[in-house]
């Protein structure tokens, strides 16, 4: 039975008192608040304070004061906070999922999966951070008499700007290595999805994170963004490619570093020998998981002619059978889009494709009977590059099927895009699949999976090629990017340069032959 929104009972944890306490930490004296709504019903949940540029500046000042003490705290004591936080985060995963669901409208399965990301990131860096942050003694130019030490110092206060599709994962997970490295953080979540990251900050403080170190400011991006970037020592941005260019330009003008994790138009290539049942199941998640609002999800599927019809009929049957509706239990396969605006964007992409000759194999329409922002799982055929969804990220439950004749053609089609975030290759012969994967211009490539295998591999850096990003999260770089490196060099005795009165030719000869000797002895 399909529930109508009016029959929904909000999760018991999401009380007015709880929400008021959460938003109380957001500064917003000078501006009218923003009505944060429950996606499934459109009802206002809480009035979210909106921060002025002065309040953003004050948030940085408070964080900076706390950061000086935090940076002076030993790495071991800093990491102890995150050991405690890991337990608190896992114990409260269901409450976090309640908040994620009310603010984003995603189904419960995706909400609970999202809660796993910060604990996974914590676990990884709890093992790795002490080694990464320890000073590393290296040789100097004069063997025995000199040395140099690589010292990692925090950047200062990191500004994080997060999107609405994974508000908790991007808002909190990206802050964790920054905090472990000794930084303060000022986070600007999307207005629509500020609740789950606010709860994440509360849990970190329960675990012992010093108060004031992690600030949250809220507001529309163009209002809050400039002030945030101007006060930050580094910016971590996740969002669209268009906004990423604005952020990157301003960070560049301020001569601060930034990491930009941006959009994708991700291809899936099915090889001749693919296990069809697994491939179809994977495609269902790739196209419709999180209602198609995953940066790494699949919008283009390339199939060999020999297996096109087989895939198409199985994929269509599965898509048509999906349980799409509003519910706070684990029942539905797919939930809502995040907002009516996003639904209109998705609809406009489908309408444009149809007007230019694409065929809708299933779905294609909004479902106001299920909730204000629902859209059907949609499969298209005949999508071409003159259509908006042929070249631009749709970011909804819409996917196009294409045929290919040769592997070269499949690779060329997959690479024919300005994006390069994620790709997925399916085939039983993993060695052959790897050869195809290596030819795809993409920061992540999953073999026999859509995205989780790459994204959950926290030890490997993950980022975008081409217009999908600059820099990475995860891996050693995911923490080291939040540090300045200081090269502290020691010379025990002044021996460099010609001695007074020494013939310069003789000095140079000695120096050049010692270069050769050092090369042979591999001394640096
Ligand atoms: P968006 O770029 O519109 O907004 C992202 C964040 O930037 C929001 O907090 C927004 O308020 C803020 N913002 C907007 N304009 C700004 C400005 N001028 N200055 C400063 N901040 C500004 O993106 P979105 O629609 O919220 O998110 C969806 C996009 O995010 C998709 O393109 C998706 O692919 C991408 N995304 C990428 C990744 C990744 O890891 N590569 C992960 C999640 C989402």
mmCIF file of C-alpha atoms in Angstrom, residues 15-307:
data_model
loop_
_atom_site.group_PDB
_atom_site.id
_atom_site.type_symbol
_atom_site.label_atom_id
_atom_site.label_comp_id
_atom_site.label_asym_id
_atom_site.label_seq_id
_atom_site.Cartn_x
_atom_site.Cartn_y
_atom_site.Cartn_z
ATOM 1 C CA UNK A 15 10.901 16.950 18.576
ATOM 2 C CA UNK A 16 10.591 20.725 18.485
ATOM 3 C CA UNK A 17 12.758 20.994 21.603
ATOM 4 C CA UNK A 18 15.535 18.862 20.044
ATOM 5 C CA UNK A 19 15.523 20.853 16.796
ATOM 6 C CA UNK A 20 15.508 24.210 18.645
ATOM 7 C CA UNK A 21 18.540 23.113 20.682
ATOM 8 C CA UNK A 22 20.360 22.032 17.522
ATOM 9 C CA UNK A 23 19.881 25.296 15.625
ATOM 10 C CA UNK A 24 20.644 27.425 18.714
ATOM 11 C CA UNK A 25 24.371 27.173 17.970
ATOM 12 C CA UNK A 26 23.960 28.935 14.581
ATOM 13 C CA UNK A 27 24.547 32.704 14.811
ATOM 14 C CA UNK A 28 21.756 34.732 13.224
ATOM 15 C CA UNK A 29 20.850 37.850 15.186
ATOM 16 C CA UNK A 30 20.762 40.245 12.244
ATOM 17 C CA UNK A 31 18.738 38.349 9.661
ATOM 18 C CA UNK A 32 15.351 36.730 9.220
ATOM 19 C CA UNK A 33 15.522 32.951 9.786
ATOM 20 C CA UNK A 34 15.002 30.398 7.034
ATOM 21 C CA UNK A 35 12.117 27.914 7.304
ATOM 22 C CA UNK A 36 13.675 24.441 7.224
ATOM 23 C CA UNK A 37 11.024 21.977 6.055
ATOM 24 C CA UNK A 38 10.264 18.284 6.263
ATOM 25 C CA UNK A 39 10.682 17.179 2.647
ATOM 26 C CA UNK A 40 7.922 14.556 2.607
ATOM 27 C CA UNK A 41 5.230 16.993 3.763
ATOM 28 C CA UNK A 42 6.583 20.489 3.074
ATOM 29 C CA UNK A 43 5.814 21.403 6.720
ATOM 30 C CA UNK A 44 8.184 23.756 8.553
ATOM 31 C CA UNK A 45 10.335 21.865 11.072
ATOM 32 C CA UNK A 46 12.321 24.719 12.572
ATOM 33 C CA UNK A 47 13.362 28.311 11.852
ATOM 34 C CA UNK A 48 17.052 28.165 10.903
ATOM 35 C CA UNK A 49 19.102 31.273 11.869
ATOM 36 C CA UNK A 50 20.877 32.970 8.953
ATOM 37 C CA UNK A 51 24.376 34.304 9.610
ATOM 38 C CA UNK A 52 25.532 37.745 8.495
ATOM 39 C CA UNK A 53 29.094 38.382 7.253
ATOM 40 C CA UNK A 54 29.943 39.910 10.681
ATOM 41 C CA UNK A 55 28.688 36.792 12.406
ATOM 42 C CA UNK A 56 30.758 34.628 10.065
ATOM 43 C CA UNK A 57 33.808 36.733 10.993
ATOM 44 C CA UNK A 58 33.030 36.249 14.708
ATOM 45 C CA UNK A 59 32.640 32.490 14.202
ATOM 46 C CA UNK A 60 36.152 32.406 12.736
ATOM 47 C CA UNK A 61 37.522 34.485 15.626
ATOM 48 C CA UNK A 62 36.035 32.106 18.217
ATOM 49 C CA UNK A 63 37.256 29.032 16.348
ATOM 50 C CA UNK A 64 40.716 30.567 15.917
ATOM 51 C CA UNK A 65 41.050 31.249 19.651
ATOM 52 C CA UNK A 66 40.105 27.628 20.451
ATOM 53 C CA UNK A 67 42.353 26.352 17.650
ATOM 54 C CA UNK A 68 45.535 27.761 19.209
ATOM 55 C CA UNK A 69 45.041 25.588 22.293
ATOM 56 C CA UNK A 70 43.901 22.613 20.212
ATOM 57 C CA UNK A 71 47.006 22.791 18.015
ATOM 58 C CA UNK A 72 49.146 22.787 21.155
ATOM 59 C CA UNK A 73 47.363 19.640 22.426
ATOM 60 C CA UNK A 74 49.295 16.442 21.678
ATOM 61 C CA UNK A 75 48.150 14.385 18.690
ATOM 62 C CA UNK A 76 47.492 11.498 21.063
ATOM 63 C CA UNK A 77 45.119 13.577 23.204
ATOM 64 C CA UNK A 78 43.415 14.990 20.116
ATOM 65 C CA UNK A 79 42.847 11.506 18.725
ATOM 66 C CA UNK A 80 41.387 10.322 22.052
ATOM 67 C CA UNK A 81 38.428 12.644 21.375
ATOM 68 C CA UNK A 82 37.690 10.832 18.112
ATOM 69 C CA UNK A 83 37.986 7.390 19.715
ATOM 70 C CA UNK A 84 35.173 8.410 22.079
ATOM 71 C CA UNK A 85 33.282 10.099 19.235
ATOM 72 C CA UNK A 86 33.311 6.900 17.182
ATOM 73 C CA UNK A 87 31.261 5.101 19.841
ATOM 74 C CA UNK A 88 28.866 8.028 20.293
ATOM 75 C CA UNK A 89 28.326 8.327 16.534
ATOM 76 C CA UNK A 90 27.562 4.626 16.087
ATOM 77 C CA UNK A 91 25.294 4.514 19.163
ATOM 78 C CA UNK A 92 23.266 7.446 17.818
ATOM 79 C CA UNK A 93 23.126 6.382 14.159
ATOM 80 C CA UNK A 94 19.342 5.972 14.207
ATOM 81 C CA UNK A 95 18.757 9.483 15.504
ATOM 82 C CA UNK A 96 21.118 10.837 12.843
ATOM 83 C CA UNK A 97 19.199 8.873 10.191
ATOM 84 C CA UNK A 98 15.938 10.421 11.470
ATOM 85 C CA UNK A 99 17.384 13.911 10.973
ATOM 86 C CA UNK A 100 18.834 13.059 7.552
ATOM 87 C CA UNK A 101 15.486 11.706 6.432
ATOM 88 C CA UNK A 102 13.322 14.602 7.569
ATOM 89 C CA UNK A 103 15.633 17.203 6.020
ATOM 90 C CA UNK A 104 16.557 15.393 2.758
ATOM 91 C CA UNK A 105 13.613 13.102 1.980
ATOM 92 C CA UNK A 106 15.906 10.189 1.093
ATOM 93 C CA UNK A 107 14.794 6.666 1.979
ATOM 94 C CA UNK A 108 15.800 5.125 5.291
ATOM 95 C CA UNK A 109 18.265 2.642 3.795
ATOM 96 C CA UNK A 110 20.360 5.460 2.309
ATOM 97 C CA UNK A 111 20.028 7.589 5.447
ATOM 98 C CA UNK A 112 21.392 4.840 7.688
ATOM 99 C CA UNK A 113 24.202 4.123 5.206
ATOM 100 C CA UNK A 114 25.145 7.793 5.296
ATOM 101 C CA UNK A 115 25.515 7.634 9.094
ATOM 102 C CA UNK A 116 28.283 5.038 8.613
ATOM 103 C CA UNK A 117 30.584 7.410 6.755
ATOM 104 C CA UNK A 118 31.962 9.556 9.610
ATOM 105 C CA UNK A 119 32.748 6.498 11.800
ATOM 106 C CA UNK A 120 34.546 4.897 8.829
ATOM 107 C CA UNK A 121 36.579 8.048 8.231
ATOM 108 C CA UNK A 122 37.357 8.279 11.961
ATOM 109 C CA UNK A 123 38.484 4.633 12.077
ATOM 110 C CA UNK A 124 40.799 5.116 9.123
ATOM 111 C CA UNK A 125 42.497 8.281 10.368
ATOM 112 C CA UNK A 126 42.648 7.055 13.980
ATOM 113 C CA UNK A 127 45.021 4.407 12.606
ATOM 114 C CA UNK A 128 46.892 6.696 10.244
ATOM 115 C CA UNK A 129 46.921 10.259 11.635
ATOM 116 C CA UNK A 130 49.678 9.908 14.246
ATOM 117 C CA UNK A 131 52.101 8.589 11.621
ATOM 118 C CA UNK A 132 51.114 11.224 9.058
ATOM 119 C CA UNK A 133 51.475 14.096 11.513
ATOM 120 C CA UNK A 134 54.753 12.932 13.093
ATOM 121 C CA UNK A 135 57.862 14.936 12.101
ATOM 122 C CA UNK A 136 59.917 13.114 9.463
ATOM 123 C CA UNK A 137 63.672 13.474 9.629
ATOM 124 C CA UNK A 138 65.394 13.411 6.249
ATOM 125 C CA UNK A 139 68.935 13.869 5.039
ATOM 126 C CA UNK A 140 70.408 17.271 4.173
ATOM 127 C CA UNK A 141 72.668 18.452 1.357
ATOM 128 C CA UNK A 142 75.852 17.751 3.330
ATOM 129 C CA UNK A 143 75.970 14.132 4.472
ATOM 130 C CA UNK A 144 76.428 13.708 8.235
ATOM 131 C CA UNK A 145 76.597 17.449 8.840
ATOM 132 C CA UNK A 146 73.083 18.450 7.839
ATOM 133 C CA UNK A 147 69.549 17.235 8.063
ATOM 134 C CA UNK A 148 66.091 18.478 7.365
ATOM 135 C CA UNK A 149 62.800 17.652 9.065
ATOM 136 C CA UNK A 150 59.364 17.702 7.487
ATOM 137 C CA UNK A 151 57.022 19.173 10.097
ATOM 138 C CA UNK A 152 53.266 19.189 9.643
ATOM 139 C CA UNK A 153 51.463 22.177 11.123
ATOM 140 C CA UNK A 154 47.718 22.853 10.968
ATOM 141 C CA UNK A 155 46.528 25.397 8.414
ATOM 142 C CA UNK A 156 44.525 27.280 11.052
ATOM 143 C CA UNK A 157 40.763 27.443 10.581
ATOM 144 C CA UNK A 158 39.310 25.478 7.658
ATOM 145 C CA UNK A 159 36.095 26.659 5.976
ATOM 146 C CA UNK A 160 33.897 23.777 4.829
ATOM 147 C CA UNK A 161 30.999 24.313 2.423
ATOM 148 C CA UNK A 162 28.742 21.260 2.089
ATOM 149 C CA UNK A 163 25.863 20.264 -0.193
ATOM 150 C CA UNK A 164 22.460 18.802 0.673
ATOM 151 C CA UNK A 165 22.724 15.336 -0.879
ATOM 152 C CA UNK A 166 24.978 13.842 1.819
ATOM 153 C CA UNK A 167 24.875 16.606 4.406
ATOM 154 C CA UNK A 168 26.202 14.552 7.313
ATOM 155 C CA UNK A 169 28.883 12.705 5.343
ATOM 156 C CA UNK A 170 30.238 15.803 3.624
ATOM 157 C CA UNK A 171 29.716 18.223 6.550
ATOM 158 C CA UNK A 172 31.192 16.010 9.276
ATOM 159 C CA UNK A 173 33.447 13.466 7.544
ATOM 160 C CA UNK A 174 35.451 16.159 5.762
ATOM 161 C CA UNK A 175 35.911 18.018 9.062
ATOM 162 C CA UNK A 176 37.371 15.015 10.895
ATOM 163 C CA UNK A 177 40.879 14.912 9.372
ATOM 164 C CA UNK A 178 41.034 18.732 9.559
ATOM 165 C CA UNK A 179 40.319 18.611 13.303
ATOM 166 C CA UNK A 180 42.691 15.682 13.902
ATOM 167 C CA UNK A 181 45.437 17.713 12.208
ATOM 168 C CA UNK A 182 44.911 20.523 14.762
ATOM 169 C CA UNK A 183 42.678 22.892 12.829
ATOM 170 C CA UNK A 184 39.492 24.679 13.781
ATOM 171 C CA UNK A 185 36.508 24.369 11.428
ATOM 172 C CA UNK A 186 33.737 26.705 10.318
ATOM 173 C CA UNK A 187 31.107 24.708 8.439
ATOM 174 C CA UNK A 188 28.433 26.099 6.150
ATOM 175 C CA UNK A 189 25.919 23.363 5.401
ATOM 176 C CA UNK A 190 23.132 23.832 2.905
ATOM 177 C CA UNK A 191 20.141 25.543 4.567
ATOM 178 C CA UNK A 192 17.902 22.609 3.655
ATOM 179 C CA UNK A 193 20.063 20.049 5.444
ATOM 180 C CA UNK A 194 21.692 21.753 8.426
ATOM 181 C CA UNK A 195 20.229 19.475 11.113
ATOM 182 C CA UNK A 196 22.315 16.306 10.789
ATOM 183 C CA UNK A 197 25.666 18.147 10.648
ATOM 184 C CA UNK A 198 24.608 20.260 13.653
ATOM 185 C CA UNK A 199 23.960 17.050 15.564
ATOM 186 C CA UNK A 200 27.354 15.733 14.436
ATOM 187 C CA UNK A 201 29.048 18.785 15.987
ATOM 188 C CA UNK A 202 27.068 18.261 19.199
ATOM 189 C CA UNK A 203 28.239 14.634 19.386
ATOM 190 C CA UNK A 204 31.862 15.646 18.784
ATOM 191 C CA UNK A 205 31.602 18.074 21.713
ATOM 192 C CA UNK A 206 30.069 15.317 23.867
ATOM 193 C CA UNK A 207 33.189 13.303 23.019
ATOM 194 C CA UNK A 208 35.399 16.125 24.290
ATOM 195 C CA UNK A 209 36.043 18.377 21.295
ATOM 196 C CA UNK A 210 36.746 21.829 22.802
ATOM 197 C CA UNK A 211 33.753 24.124 22.606
ATOM 198 C CA UNK A 212 34.071 26.855 20.023
ATOM 199 C CA UNK A 213 36.556 24.952 17.849
ATOM 200 C CA UNK A 214 33.894 23.693 15.408
ATOM 201 C CA UNK A 215 31.524 26.491 14.370
ATOM 202 C CA UNK A 216 28.484 26.256 12.098
ATOM 203 C CA UNK A 217 27.163 29.223 10.114
ATOM 204 C CA UNK A 218 24.128 29.126 7.854
ATOM 205 C CA UNK A 219 22.780 31.100 4.930
ATOM 206 C CA UNK A 220 22.450 31.109 1.174
ATOM 207 C CA UNK A 221 25.794 30.385 -0.490
ATOM 208 C CA UNK A 222 26.352 33.755 -2.195
ATOM 209 C CA UNK A 223 25.555 35.581 1.125
ATOM 210 C CA UNK A 224 27.755 33.565 3.468
ATOM 211 C CA UNK A 225 30.328 32.118 1.059
ATOM 212 C CA UNK A 226 32.492 35.192 0.363
ATOM 213 C CA UNK A 227 32.965 36.028 4.040
ATOM 214 C CA UNK A 228 33.680 32.392 4.863
ATOM 215 C CA UNK A 229 36.351 32.110 2.171
ATOM 216 C CA UNK A 230 37.899 35.455 3.116
ATOM 217 C CA UNK A 231 38.456 34.359 6.732
ATOM 218 C CA UNK A 232 39.505 30.769 6.069
ATOM 219 C CA UNK A 233 43.044 29.414 5.821
ATOM 220 C CA UNK A 234 41.823 26.621 3.537
ATOM 221 C CA UNK A 235 38.491 25.783 1.924
ATOM 222 C CA UNK A 236 36.961 22.333 1.506
ATOM 223 C CA UNK A 237 34.052 22.560 -0.921
ATOM 224 C CA UNK A 238 31.641 19.884 -2.105
ATOM 225 C CA UNK A 239 28.963 20.876 -4.592
ATOM 226 C CA UNK A 240 28.300 21.660 -8.217
ATOM 227 C CA UNK A 241 30.960 22.401 -10.810
ATOM 228 C CA UNK A 242 29.449 25.874 -11.385
ATOM 229 C CA UNK A 243 29.786 26.863 -7.711
ATOM 230 C CA UNK A 244 33.181 25.193 -7.494
ATOM 231 C CA UNK A 245 34.531 27.663 -10.062
ATOM 232 C CA UNK A 246 33.306 30.602 -7.933
ATOM 233 C CA UNK A 247 34.882 29.137 -4.782
ATOM 234 C CA UNK A 248 38.155 28.330 -6.550
ATOM 235 C CA UNK A 249 38.441 31.840 -7.993
ATOM 236 C CA UNK A 250 37.985 33.507 -4.617
ATOM 237 C CA UNK A 251 40.342 31.102 -2.837
ATOM 238 C CA UNK A 252 42.904 31.779 -5.568
ATOM 239 C CA UNK A 253 42.598 35.546 -5.098
ATOM 240 C CA UNK A 254 43.181 35.066 -1.361
ATOM 241 C CA UNK A 255 46.141 32.747 -2.061
ATOM 242 C CA UNK A 256 44.724 29.971 0.076
ATOM 243 C CA UNK A 257 44.420 26.341 -0.915
ATOM 244 C CA UNK A 258 41.142 24.655 -1.643
ATOM 245 C CA UNK A 259 39.786 21.208 -2.392
ATOM 246 C CA UNK A 260 36.847 21.116 -4.792
ATOM 247 C CA UNK A 261 34.733 17.941 -4.971
ATOM 248 C CA UNK A 262 32.293 18.587 -7.827
ATOM 249 C CA UNK A 263 29.681 17.046 -10.109
ATOM 250 C CA UNK A 264 29.750 14.086 -12.470
ATOM 251 C CA UNK A 265 28.018 12.573 -15.484
ATOM 252 C CA UNK A 266 29.114 9.104 -14.607
ATOM 253 C CA UNK A 267 29.194 6.250 -17.149
ATOM 254 C CA UNK A 268 28.654 2.539 -16.601
ATOM 255 C CA UNK A 269 30.146 0.177 -19.180
ATOM 256 C CA UNK A 270 28.758 -3.353 -19.340
ATOM 257 C CA UNK A 271 31.131 -5.821 -20.991
ATOM 258 C CA UNK A 272 30.101 -8.853 -23.043
ATOM 259 C CA UNK A 273 30.773 -11.338 -20.255
ATOM 260 C CA UNK A 274 29.050 -9.435 -17.421
ATOM 261 C CA UNK A 275 26.890 -11.338 -14.928
ATOM 262 C CA UNK A 276 23.561 -9.909 -16.009
ATOM 263 C CA UNK A 277 21.646 -10.362 -12.748
ATOM 264 C CA UNK A 278 24.343 -8.575 -10.720
ATOM 265 C CA UNK A 279 24.799 -5.900 -13.373
ATOM 266 C CA UNK A 280 21.096 -5.061 -13.467
ATOM 267 C CA UNK A 281 20.923 -4.916 -9.664
ATOM 268 C CA UNK A 282 23.964 -2.640 -9.685
ATOM 269 C CA UNK A 283 22.399 -0.387 -12.320
ATOM 270 C CA UNK A 284 19.229 -0.025 -10.226
ATOM 271 C CA UNK A 285 21.288 1.290 -7.331
ATOM 272 C CA UNK A 286 23.528 3.341 -9.629
ATOM 273 C CA UNK A 287 20.627 5.138 -11.257
ATOM 274 C CA UNK A 288 18.067 5.360 -8.443
ATOM 275 C CA UNK A 289 19.996 5.053 -5.151
ATOM 276 C CA UNK A 290 19.525 8.192 -3.019
ATOM 277 C CA UNK A 291 16.892 9.162 -5.631
ATOM 278 C CA UNK A 292 19.709 9.682 -8.132
ATOM 279 C CA UNK A 293 21.291 12.376 -5.988
ATOM 280 C CA UNK A 294 24.752 10.877 -5.490
ATOM 281 C CA UNK A 295 27.669 12.695 -7.080
ATOM 282 C CA UNK A 296 29.081 9.294 -8.118
ATOM 283 C CA UNK A 297 25.816 7.800 -9.369
ATOM 284 C CA UNK A 298 25.231 6.568 -12.935
ATOM 285 C CA UNK A 299 23.498 8.684 -15.600
ATOM 286 C CA UNK A 300 24.777 6.865 -18.737
ATOM 287 C CA UNK A 301 24.831 3.106 -19.348
ATOM 288 C CA UNK A 302 26.770 1.672 -22.330
ATOM 289 C CA UNK A 303 25.850 -1.875 -23.405
ATOM 290 C CA UNK A 304 27.244 -4.203 -26.077
ATOM 291 C CA UNK A 305 24.692 -4.698 -28.866
ATOM 292 C CA UNK A 306 24.661 -8.418 -28.091
ATOM 293 C CA UNK A 307 23.284 -7.869 -24.570
#
